[in-house]
Short mmCIF file of C-alpha atoms in Angstrom, two decimals:
data_model
loop_
_atom_site.label_atom_id
_atom_site.label_comp_id
_atom_site.label_asym_id
_atom_site.label_seq_id
_atom_site.Cartn_x
_atom_site.Cartn_y
_atom_site.Cartn_z
CA UNK A 530 -128.67 105.49 80.00
CA UNK A 531 -131.69 106.53 77.91
CA UNK A 532 -131.50 110.10 79.22
CA UNK A 533 -127.80 110.29 78.30
CA UNK A 534 -128.57 109.04 74.80
CA UNK A 535 -131.38 111.60 74.40
CA UNK A 536 -129.08 114.35 75.66
CA UNK A 537 -126.37 113.30 73.20
CA UNK A 538 -128.89 113.46 70.32
CA UNK A 539 -130.33 116.77 71.50
CA UNK A 540 -133.71 115.21 72.35
CA UNK A 541 -135.77 116.10 75.40
CA UNK A 542 -135.61 113.05 77.70
CA UNK A 543 -139.11 113.80 79.03
CA UNK A 544 -140.83 113.25 75.69
CA UNK A 545 -142.46 110.00 74.66
CA UNK A 546 -141.11 108.73 71.35
CA UNK A 547 -144.31 106.75 70.69
CA UNK A 548 -146.21 110.05 70.74
CA UNK A 549 -143.62 111.58 68.40
CA UNK A 550 -143.98 108.68 65.97
CA UNK A 551 -147.78 108.79 65.97
CA UNK A 552 -147.77 112.59 65.62
CA UNK A 553 -145.48 112.33 62.59
CA UNK A 554 -147.66 109.67 60.95
CA UNK A 555 -150.74 111.76 61.72
CA UNK A 556 -149.12 114.85 60.21
CA UNK A 557 -148.18 112.96 57.05
CA UNK A 558 -151.87 112.45 56.31
CA UNK A 559 -152.64 116.18 56.32
CA UNK A 560 -151.43 117.21 52.86
CA UNK A 561 -150.13 113.92 51.44
CA UNK A 562 -153.02 113.55 48.99
CA UNK A 563 -152.62 117.04 47.52
CA UNK A 564 -148.82 116.79 47.45
CA UNK A 565 -149.14 113.47 45.63
CA UNK A 566 -151.11 115.26 42.91
CA UNK A 567 -148.55 118.07 42.69
CA UNK A 568 -145.53 115.80 42.28
CA UNK A 569 -147.36 113.91 39.54
CA UNK A 570 -147.95 117.08 37.53
CA UNK A 571 -144.89 116.53 35.28
CA UNK A 572 -146.67 113.39 34.06
CA UNK A 573 -150.25 114.64 34.23
CA UNK A 574 -149.80 117.85 32.20
CA UNK A 575 -148.55 115.90 29.21
CA UNK A 576 -151.80 113.96 28.73
CA UNK A 577 -154.46 116.16 30.32
CA UNK A 578 -156.61 118.20 27.91
CA UNK A 579 -155.84 121.30 30.00
CA UNK A 580 -152.11 120.94 29.28
CA UNK A 581 -149.89 123.42 31.10
CA UNK A 582 -152.98 125.15 32.50
CA UNK A 583 -153.84 122.06 34.57
CA UNK A 584 -152.01 123.32 37.72
CA UNK A 585 -154.07 126.53 37.71
CA UNK A 586 -157.30 124.49 37.56
CA UNK A 587 -156.15 122.20 40.36
CA UNK A 588 -155.16 125.10 42.61
CA UNK A 589 -158.70 126.49 42.36
CA UNK A 590 -160.23 123.05 42.95
CA UNK A 591 -158.06 122.67 46.03
CA UNK A 592 -159.27 126.00 47.40
CA UNK A 593 -162.86 124.79 47.04
CA UNK A 594 -161.89 122.38 49.79
CA UNK A 595 -162.27 125.32 52.16
CA UNK A 596 -165.88 124.24 52.51
CA UNK A 597 -164.40 121.77 55.01
CA UNK A 598 -163.42 124.47 57.54
CA UNK A 599 -166.87 126.03 57.12
CA UNK A 600 -168.57 122.72 57.90
CA UNK A 601 -166.25 122.28 60.87
CA UNK A 602 -167.25 125.70 62.24
CA UNK A 603 -170.92 124.77 61.91
CA UNK A 604 -170.34 121.38 63.56
CA UNK A 605 -168.86 123.04 66.65
CA UNK A 606 -172.36 124.25 67.52
CA UNK A 607 -173.42 120.65 68.11
CA UNK A 608 -172.95 119.58 71.72
CA UNK A 609 -172.24 115.97 70.83
CA UNK A 610 -169.58 116.90 68.26
CA UNK A 611 -166.00 115.78 68.85
CA UNK A 612 -163.15 116.93 66.62
CA UNK A 613 -161.65 113.43 66.65
CA UNK A 614 -164.73 112.10 64.80
CA UNK A 615 -164.25 114.58 61.96
CA UNK A 616 -160.51 113.91 61.73
CA UNK A 617 -161.10 110.18 61.28
CA UNK A 618 -163.82 110.83 58.67
CA UNK A 619 -161.55 113.16 56.71
CA UNK A 620 -158.61 110.75 56.69
CA UNK A 621 -160.89 107.95 55.46
CA UNK A 622 -162.23 110.24 52.71
CA UNK A 623 -158.67 111.10 51.73
CA UNK A 624 -157.61 107.47 51.49
CA UNK A 625 -160.65 106.60 49.35
CA UNK A 626 -160.13 109.65 47.11
CA UNK A 627 -156.48 108.72 46.51
CA UNK A 628 -157.46 105.17 45.59
CA UNK A 629 -160.14 106.47 43.21
CA UNK A 630 -157.65 108.88 41.60
CA UNK A 631 -155.49 105.89 40.67
CA UNK A 632 -158.22 104.67 38.32
CA UNK A 633 -159.76 107.90 36.96
CA UNK A 634 -156.85 110.36 36.62
CA UNK A 635 -156.75 109.93 32.82
CA UNK A 636 -160.53 109.97 32.24
CA UNK A 637 -162.18 112.99 30.62
CA UNK A 638 -165.71 114.37 30.24
CA UNK A 639 -166.95 116.63 27.43
CA UNK A 640 -168.06 119.85 29.12
CA UNK A 641 -168.89 123.20 27.50
CA UNK A 642 -167.60 122.11 24.12
CA UNK A 643 -164.25 120.72 25.30
CA UNK A 644 -162.83 117.69 27.06
CA UNK A 645 -162.05 118.29 30.74
CA UNK A 646 -160.43 116.19 33.46
CA UNK A 647 -163.62 116.21 35.53
CA UNK A 648 -163.05 112.86 37.33
CA UNK A 649 -159.60 114.07 38.41
CA UNK A 650 -161.08 117.36 39.61
CA UNK A 651 -163.64 115.50 41.75
CA UNK A 652 -161.08 113.25 43.44
CA UNK A 653 -158.70 116.18 43.99
CA UNK A 654 -161.58 118.00 45.69
CA UNK A 655 -161.93 115.04 48.07
CA UNK A 656 -158.21 115.21 48.82
CA UNK A 657 -158.40 118.98 49.30
CA UNK A 658 -161.06 118.58 52.00
CA UNK A 659 -158.42 116.83 54.10
CA UNK A 660 -155.68 119.37 53.47
CA UNK A 661 -157.74 122.54 53.86
CA UNK A 662 -159.53 121.36 56.97
CA UNK A 663 -156.26 120.17 58.54
CA UNK A 664 -155.16 123.80 58.81
CA UNK A 665 -158.00 124.58 61.26
CA UNK A 666 -158.49 121.12 62.75
CA UNK A 667 -155.41 118.87 62.76
CA UNK A 668 -152.88 121.47 63.92
CA UNK A 669 -155.11 122.95 66.65
CA UNK A 670 -155.83 119.40 67.84
CA UNK A 671 -152.08 118.91 68.42
CA UNK A 672 -152.04 122.16 70.40
CA UNK A 673 -153.53 120.31 73.37
CA UNK A 674 -150.30 118.31 73.66
CA UNK A 675 -147.08 119.65 75.15
CA UNK A 676 -145.33 122.18 72.95
CA UNK A 677 -142.57 119.75 71.95
CA UNK A 678 -145.10 117.66 70.02
CA UNK A 679 -146.44 120.50 67.87
CA UNK A 680 -143.12 120.76 66.04
CA UNK A 681 -143.11 116.95 65.72
CA UNK A 682 -146.53 117.12 64.07
CA UNK A 683 -145.33 119.89 61.74
CA UNK A 684 -142.36 117.70 60.78
CA UNK A 685 -144.90 115.03 59.87
CA UNK A 686 -146.88 117.60 57.91
CA UNK A 687 -143.68 118.38 56.06
CA UNK A 688 -143.16 114.69 55.38
CA UNK A 689 -146.53 114.76 53.61
CA UNK A 690 -144.54 116.35 50.79
CA UNK A 691 -141.30 114.44 51.33
CA UNK A 692 -142.77 110.93 51.12
CA UNK A 693 -144.56 111.47 47.76
CA UNK A 694 -141.36 113.07 46.44
CA UNK A 695 -139.27 110.03 47.33
CA UNK A 696 -141.75 107.79 45.51
CA UNK A 697 -141.72 110.21 42.56
CA UNK A 698 -137.91 110.17 42.39
CA UNK A 699 -138.01 106.38 42.24
CA UNK A 700 -140.72 106.61 39.59
CA UNK A 701 -138.80 109.09 37.43
CA UNK A 702 -140.22 111.15 34.62
CA UNK A 703 -138.74 109.25 31.68
CA UNK A 704 -136.70 112.09 30.25
CA UNK A 705 -137.07 115.27 28.23
CA UNK A 706 -139.36 115.45 25.23
CA UNK A 707 -137.85 114.71 21.83
CA UNK A 708 -138.96 115.63 18.33
CA UNK A 709 -139.63 112.47 16.32
CA UNK A 710 -140.23 112.34 12.55
CA UNK A 711 -143.63 110.76 11.87
CA UNK A 712 -144.27 110.99 8.12
CA UNK A 713 -141.65 108.62 6.75
CA UNK A 714 -138.88 109.42 4.30
CA UNK A 715 -140.84 110.61 1.25
CA UNK A 716 -138.78 113.54 -0.14
CA UNK A 717 -141.90 115.03 -1.77
CA UNK A 718 -143.65 115.61 1.56
CA UNK A 719 -142.64 118.24 4.11
CA UNK A 720 -141.32 116.67 7.32
CA UNK A 721 -143.77 116.35 10.19
CA UNK A 722 -142.53 116.00 13.77
CA UNK A 723 -144.20 115.13 17.02
CA UNK A 724 -143.01 115.36 20.61
CA UNK A 725 -142.13 112.06 22.32
CA UNK A 726 -141.34 111.64 26.01
CA UNK A 727 -139.88 108.35 27.30
CA UNK A 728 -142.12 106.63 29.88
CA UNK A 729 -141.32 106.59 33.65
CA UNK A 730 -140.34 103.44 35.57
CA UNK A 731 -143.95 102.95 36.68
CA UNK A 732 -147.17 104.78 35.99
CA UNK A 733 -149.47 107.12 37.87
CA UNK A 734 -151.88 104.36 38.95
CA UNK A 735 -149.44 102.49 41.26
CA UNK A 736 -148.30 105.86 42.59
CA UNK A 737 -151.75 106.85 43.86
CA UNK A 738 -152.38 103.36 45.25
CA UNK A 739 -149.29 103.81 47.42
CA UNK A 740 -150.60 107.22 48.51
CA UNK A 741 -153.92 105.66 49.53
CA UNK A 742 -152.16 103.07 51.69
CA UNK A 743 -150.10 105.76 53.44
CA UNK A 744 -153.27 107.74 54.21
CA UNK A 745 -154.80 104.59 55.72
CA UNK A 746 -151.72 104.23 57.95
CA UNK A 747 -152.12 107.87 59.01
CA UNK A 748 -155.74 107.14 60.00
CA UNK A 749 -154.68 104.29 62.26
CA UNK A 750 -151.92 106.46 63.78
CA UNK A 751 -154.43 109.15 64.73
CA UNK A 752 -156.79 106.64 66.32
CA UNK A 753 -153.92 105.45 68.52
CA UNK A 754 -152.81 109.03 69.27
CA UNK A 755 -156.34 109.93 70.36
CA UNK A 756 -157.10 106.80 72.39
CA UNK A 757 -153.88 105.51 73.98
CA UNK A 758 -153.42 106.42 77.64
CA UNK A 759 -149.70 107.01 77.19
CA UNK A 760 -150.56 109.70 74.62
CA UNK A 761 -153.18 111.42 76.76
CA UNK A 762 -150.64 111.71 79.55
CA UNK A 763 -148.66 114.01 77.26
CA UNK A 764 -151.38 116.67 77.18
CA UNK A 765 -150.31 120.11 78.31
CA UNK A 766 -152.09 121.72 81.28
CA UNK A 767 -155.07 122.96 79.32
CA UNK A 768 -158.76 123.48 79.86
CA UNK A 769 -160.46 121.74 76.91
CA UNK A 770 -163.94 122.73 75.80
CA UNK A 771 -165.91 121.66 72.76
CA UNK A 772 -163.88 120.98 69.63
CA UNK A 773 -160.58 122.83 69.73
CA UNK A 774 -161.81 125.46 72.16
CA UNK A 775 -159.14 125.24 74.84
CA UNK A 776 -156.84 127.58 76.76
CA UNK A 777 -153.54 127.03 78.54
CA UNK A 778 -153.40 127.38 82.28
CA UNK A 779 -151.21 130.16 83.71
CA UNK A 780 -148.12 127.95 84.13
CA UNK A 781 -147.86 125.01 81.78
CA UNK A 782 -145.09 122.50 82.54
CA UNK A 783 -143.11 121.49 79.48
CA UNK A 784 -144.13 124.52 77.46
CA UNK A 785 -141.44 126.93 78.62
CA UNK A 786 -139.05 126.01 75.79
CA UNK A 787 -141.66 126.78 73.18
CA UNK A 788 -142.77 129.99 74.80
CA UNK A 789 -139.20 131.27 75.02
CA UNK A 790 -138.76 131.13 71.27
CA UNK A 791 -139.65 134.78 70.82
CA UNK A 792 -137.29 136.98 72.79
CA UNK A 793 -139.21 140.00 71.60
CA UNK A 794 -142.53 138.88 72.98
CA UNK A 795 -141.83 137.05 76.20
CA UNK A 796 -142.13 138.76 79.53
CA UNK A 797 -139.50 138.51 82.26
CA UNK A 798 -141.54 135.84 84.01
CA UNK A 799 -141.40 133.56 80.94
CA UNK A 800 -145.03 133.88 79.95
CA UNK A 801 -145.84 134.55 76.30
CA UNK A 802 -147.48 137.92 75.70
CA UNK A 803 -147.81 138.93 72.06
CA UNK A 804 -149.16 142.43 71.73
CA UNK A 805 -151.97 143.10 69.27
CA UNK A 806 -149.70 144.69 66.64
CA UNK A 807 -147.29 141.74 66.51
CA UNK A 808 -150.21 139.30 66.64
CA UNK A 809 -151.86 140.86 63.57
CA UNK A 810 -148.50 141.25 61.81
CA UNK A 811 -147.81 137.53 62.08
CA UNK A 812 -151.30 136.60 60.85
CA UNK A 813 -151.02 138.96 57.85
CA UNK A 814 -147.51 137.72 57.06
CA UNK A 815 -148.51 134.05 57.08
CA UNK A 816 -151.50 134.90 54.89
CA UNK A 817 -149.28 136.68 52.35
CA UNK A 818 -146.78 133.83 52.34
CA UNK A 819 -149.58 131.35 51.64
CA UNK A 820 -151.01 133.64 48.93
CA UNK A 821 -147.82 133.16 46.94
CA UNK A 822 -146.54 129.84 48.28
CA UNK A 823 -149.81 127.87 48.15
CA UNK A 824 -151.97 129.79 45.68
CA UNK A 825 -149.99 131.71 43.07
CA UNK A 826 -146.64 130.04 42.48
CA UNK A 827 -147.86 126.42 42.16
CA UNK A 828 -150.05 127.56 39.23
CA UNK A 829 -147.15 129.07 37.28
CA UNK A 830 -144.50 126.47 38.13
CA UNK A 831 -145.07 124.61 34.86
CA UNK A 832 -144.39 127.79 32.87
CA UNK A 833 -141.28 128.48 34.92
CA UNK A 834 -139.75 125.00 34.69
CA UNK A 835 -141.04 123.08 31.64
CA UNK A 836 -139.13 125.20 29.08
CA UNK A 837 -135.97 123.79 30.71
CA UNK A 838 -137.27 120.25 30.14
CA UNK A 839 -139.31 117.55 31.88
CA UNK A 840 -136.35 116.49 34.01
CA UNK A 841 -135.87 120.01 35.40
CA UNK A 842 -139.61 120.26 36.13
CA UNK A 843 -139.62 116.85 37.79
CA UNK A 844 -136.61 117.69 39.99
CA UNK A 845 -138.09 121.07 40.89
CA UNK A 846 -141.39 119.57 42.03
CA UNK A 847 -139.83 116.73 44.00
CA UNK A 848 -136.96 118.64 45.62
CA UNK A 849 -139.15 121.61 46.55
CA UNK A 850 -141.55 119.17 48.22
CA UNK A 851 -138.57 117.78 50.17
CA UNK A 852 -137.59 121.31 51.23
CA UNK A 853 -140.73 121.53 53.39
CA UNK A 854 -139.83 118.74 55.85
CA UNK A 855 -136.18 119.81 55.75
CA UNK A 856 -137.24 123.26 56.98
CA UNK A 857 -139.42 121.73 59.69
CA UNK A 858 -136.58 119.45 60.77
CA UNK A 859 -134.29 122.48 61.04
CA UNK A 860 -136.83 124.22 63.26
CA UNK A 861 -136.73 121.16 65.51
CA UNK A 862 -133.19 122.15 66.55
CA UNK A 863 -133.43 125.96 66.35
CA UNK A 864 -134.67 126.87 69.81
CA UNK A 865 -135.00 130.65 69.54
CA UNK A 866 -136.93 132.65 66.98
CA UNK A 867 -138.10 136.25 67.06
CA UNK A 868 -140.37 138.51 65.06
CA UNK A 869 -137.28 140.35 63.85
CA UNK A 870 -135.74 137.16 62.41
CA UNK A 871 -139.06 136.22 60.79
CA UNK A 872 -139.26 139.58 59.01
CA UNK A 873 -135.62 139.25 57.88
CA UNK A 874 -136.24 135.79 56.44
CA UNK A 875 -139.39 137.05 54.72
CA UNK A 876 -137.29 139.71 52.97
CA UNK A 877 -134.88 136.97 51.87
CA UNK A 878 -137.76 135.23 50.06
CA UNK A 879 -138.20 138.19 47.68
CA UNK A 880 -135.24 137.60 45.28
CA UNK A 881 -136.06 133.91 44.88
CA UNK A 882 -139.72 134.71 44.24
CA UNK A 883 -138.71 137.36 41.71
CA UNK A 884 -136.52 134.93 39.76
CA UNK A 885 -139.24 132.25 39.73
CA UNK A 886 -141.76 134.80 38.46
CA UNK A 887 -139.32 136.07 35.82
CA UNK A 888 -138.74 132.60 34.37
CA UNK A 889 -142.51 132.04 34.17
CA UNK A 890 -143.28 135.39 32.52
CA UNK A 891 -140.48 135.01 29.95
CA UNK A 892 -141.71 131.53 28.91
CA UNK A 893 -141.31 130.07 26.29
CA UNK A 894 -137.80 131.59 26.21
CA UNK A 895 -136.65 132.03 29.83
CA UNK A 896 -133.10 133.02 30.86
CA UNK A 897 -130.32 130.47 30.19
CA UNK A 898 -132.64 128.10 28.39
CA UNK A 899 -130.81 125.05 26.91
CA UNK A 900 -127.94 125.63 29.38
CA UNK A 901 -127.10 123.38 32.31
CA UNK A 902 -126.67 126.49 34.48
CA UNK A 903 -130.24 127.52 33.70
CA UNK A 904 -131.54 124.11 34.81
CA UNK A 905 -129.55 124.29 38.04
CA UNK A 906 -130.69 127.83 38.82
CA UNK A 907 -134.40 127.17 38.31
CA UNK A 908 -134.33 123.97 40.40
CA UNK A 909 -132.31 125.62 43.20
CA UNK A 910 -134.48 128.75 43.16
CA UNK A 911 -137.75 126.87 43.59
CA UNK A 912 -136.30 124.54 46.23
CA UNK A 913 -134.95 127.40 48.36
CA UNK A 914 -138.14 129.41 47.86
CA UNK A 915 -140.37 126.62 49.16
CA UNK A 916 -137.95 125.83 51.99
CA UNK A 917 -137.86 129.42 53.23
CA UNK A 918 -141.63 129.82 53.07
CA UNK A 919 -142.12 126.55 54.96
CA UNK A 920 -139.65 127.52 57.68
CA UNK A 921 -141.19 130.96 58.19
CA UNK A 922 -144.70 129.51 58.39
CA UNK A 923 -143.55 127.02 61.03
CA UNK A 924 -141.85 129.67 63.19
CA UNK A 925 -144.93 131.90 63.03
CA UNK A 926 -147.16 128.97 64.02
CA UNK A 927 -144.87 128.10 66.92
CA UNK A 928 -144.94 131.65 68.27
CA UNK A 929 -148.71 131.93 67.98
CA UNK A 930 -149.35 128.55 69.60
CA UNK A 931 -148.94 130.05 73.09
CA UNK A 932 -152.06 132.15 72.55
CA UNK A 933 -154.32 129.08 72.80
CA UNK A 934 -156.32 126.75 70.55
CA UNK A 935 -158.49 129.42 68.94
CA UNK A 936 -155.37 131.28 67.77
CA UNK A 937 -154.22 128.19 65.87
CA UNK A 938 -157.64 128.13 64.25
CA UNK A 939 -157.09 131.75 63.16
CA UNK A 940 -153.68 130.74 61.80
CA UNK A 941 -155.47 128.14 59.68
CA UNK A 942 -158.03 130.71 58.53
CA UNK A 943 -155.27 133.15 57.51
CA UNK A 944 -153.46 130.33 55.71
CA UNK A 945 -156.49 129.29 53.68
CA UNK A 946 -157.63 132.85 52.96
CA UNK A 947 -154.25 133.77 51.51
CA UNK A 948 -154.16 130.57 49.47
CA UNK A 949 -157.66 131.26 48.10
CA UNK A 950 -156.78 134.78 46.95
CA UNK A 951 -153.57 133.53 45.35
CA UNK A 952 -155.33 130.74 43.47
CA UNK A 953 -157.99 133.09 42.06
CA UNK A 954 -155.30 135.55 40.96
CA UNK A 955 -153.19 132.89 39.27
CA UNK A 956 -156.17 131.20 37.59
CA UNK A 957 -157.24 134.51 36.09
CA UNK A 958 -153.77 135.39 34.81
CA UNK A 959 -153.03 131.93 33.42
CA UNK A 960 -156.35 131.26 31.68
CA UNK A 961 -157.66 134.69 30.67
CA UNK A 962 -154.52 136.65 29.79
CA UNK A 963 -151.44 136.13 27.64
CA UNK A 964 -149.04 136.70 30.53
CA UNK A 965 -147.77 133.11 30.49
CA UNK A 966 -146.96 131.31 27.22
CA UNK A 967 -146.50 127.57 26.68
CA UNK A 968 -143.31 126.17 25.16
CA UNK A 969 -143.57 123.70 22.28
CA UNK A 970 -140.44 121.61 21.62
CA UNK A 971 -141.40 120.85 17.99
#
């Protein structure tokens, strides 16, 4: 009966749903902290001394979290080191950093002659350690399981953006800014206006407390995933060395579906065999996608969306975060992918990226400003852009998984390297040039 139900739902009857559930909860903890910060930006930029430049600062701070992968590489030289120890430590750090953010996000420190959101930067750095290191630690750890569970983990990683977005939609942004007269009705004085934005349903503090609790749940889920016997039985046929140094045995039961996803790169016997050219192409492509998707575009999103109003910015941030798990969920049902389809989808990203960049560069007067159509276009553009990038990254990761644990580490390195270059580029353009201009409603 259970097998018939699984078949009806399109689910492999050989999988263990408890492992799926724990993998999803584990994946949620990967980027939840950073995504929580991103979806709060519509509220944070209004009060932070950095203003609209705050995203560009945060993107650079997040990239500093790449010290985590460096420490992980050094730790692999220790014979007693186990990757599970570091994963637990990182998830605990993330939960504590999220809780601390709830109480210091609005605090400032006078640095170099100006007020800066230094406490927020410090806690975001703690959250970034989890996200950046997850690219070379969490995902490769899941590679030791059967191939069906890697996509499940990536769905959970996508939910790390979906869950904060749901909470943010409930929270709301209050509404668009309004110009309010502040100097009374004296006809002898020139009118003075100030911008006023209605408050959300609840503030940033409860939001980050919820994020901290979710990260704690993710920590418990990983402990169960790592220790339960029923979970260890779902390992693929792999030879596991220190850390994530493992390799698949010549014929791995349960992995044939995953390995058949690239018709261009699978031999007649069903064994994955990416040639060096395709291997490097996929690594370069995922690095370029992350350069724009993780490093450059998040920094200019405020300039692209805020001229259309706080509501448009809020919807863009939340819906684009939801597009990530939606793309991963789609990949759960799409069984065949090829290098040719990946390249075609990458080309489809270009027009959406061009429109997003155009709206940012033309700020404070982007196309169709003060028109409902303009709001719809900018929200739809960003949502589809993030969704496409997320789907392409997942398909590339799935194809490269068959090359072994160290390949997934290289996927994480390519991901973080591209993100680092993109963040440096965007920070320079936003803070040291006049390429992007802020919009003032009054």
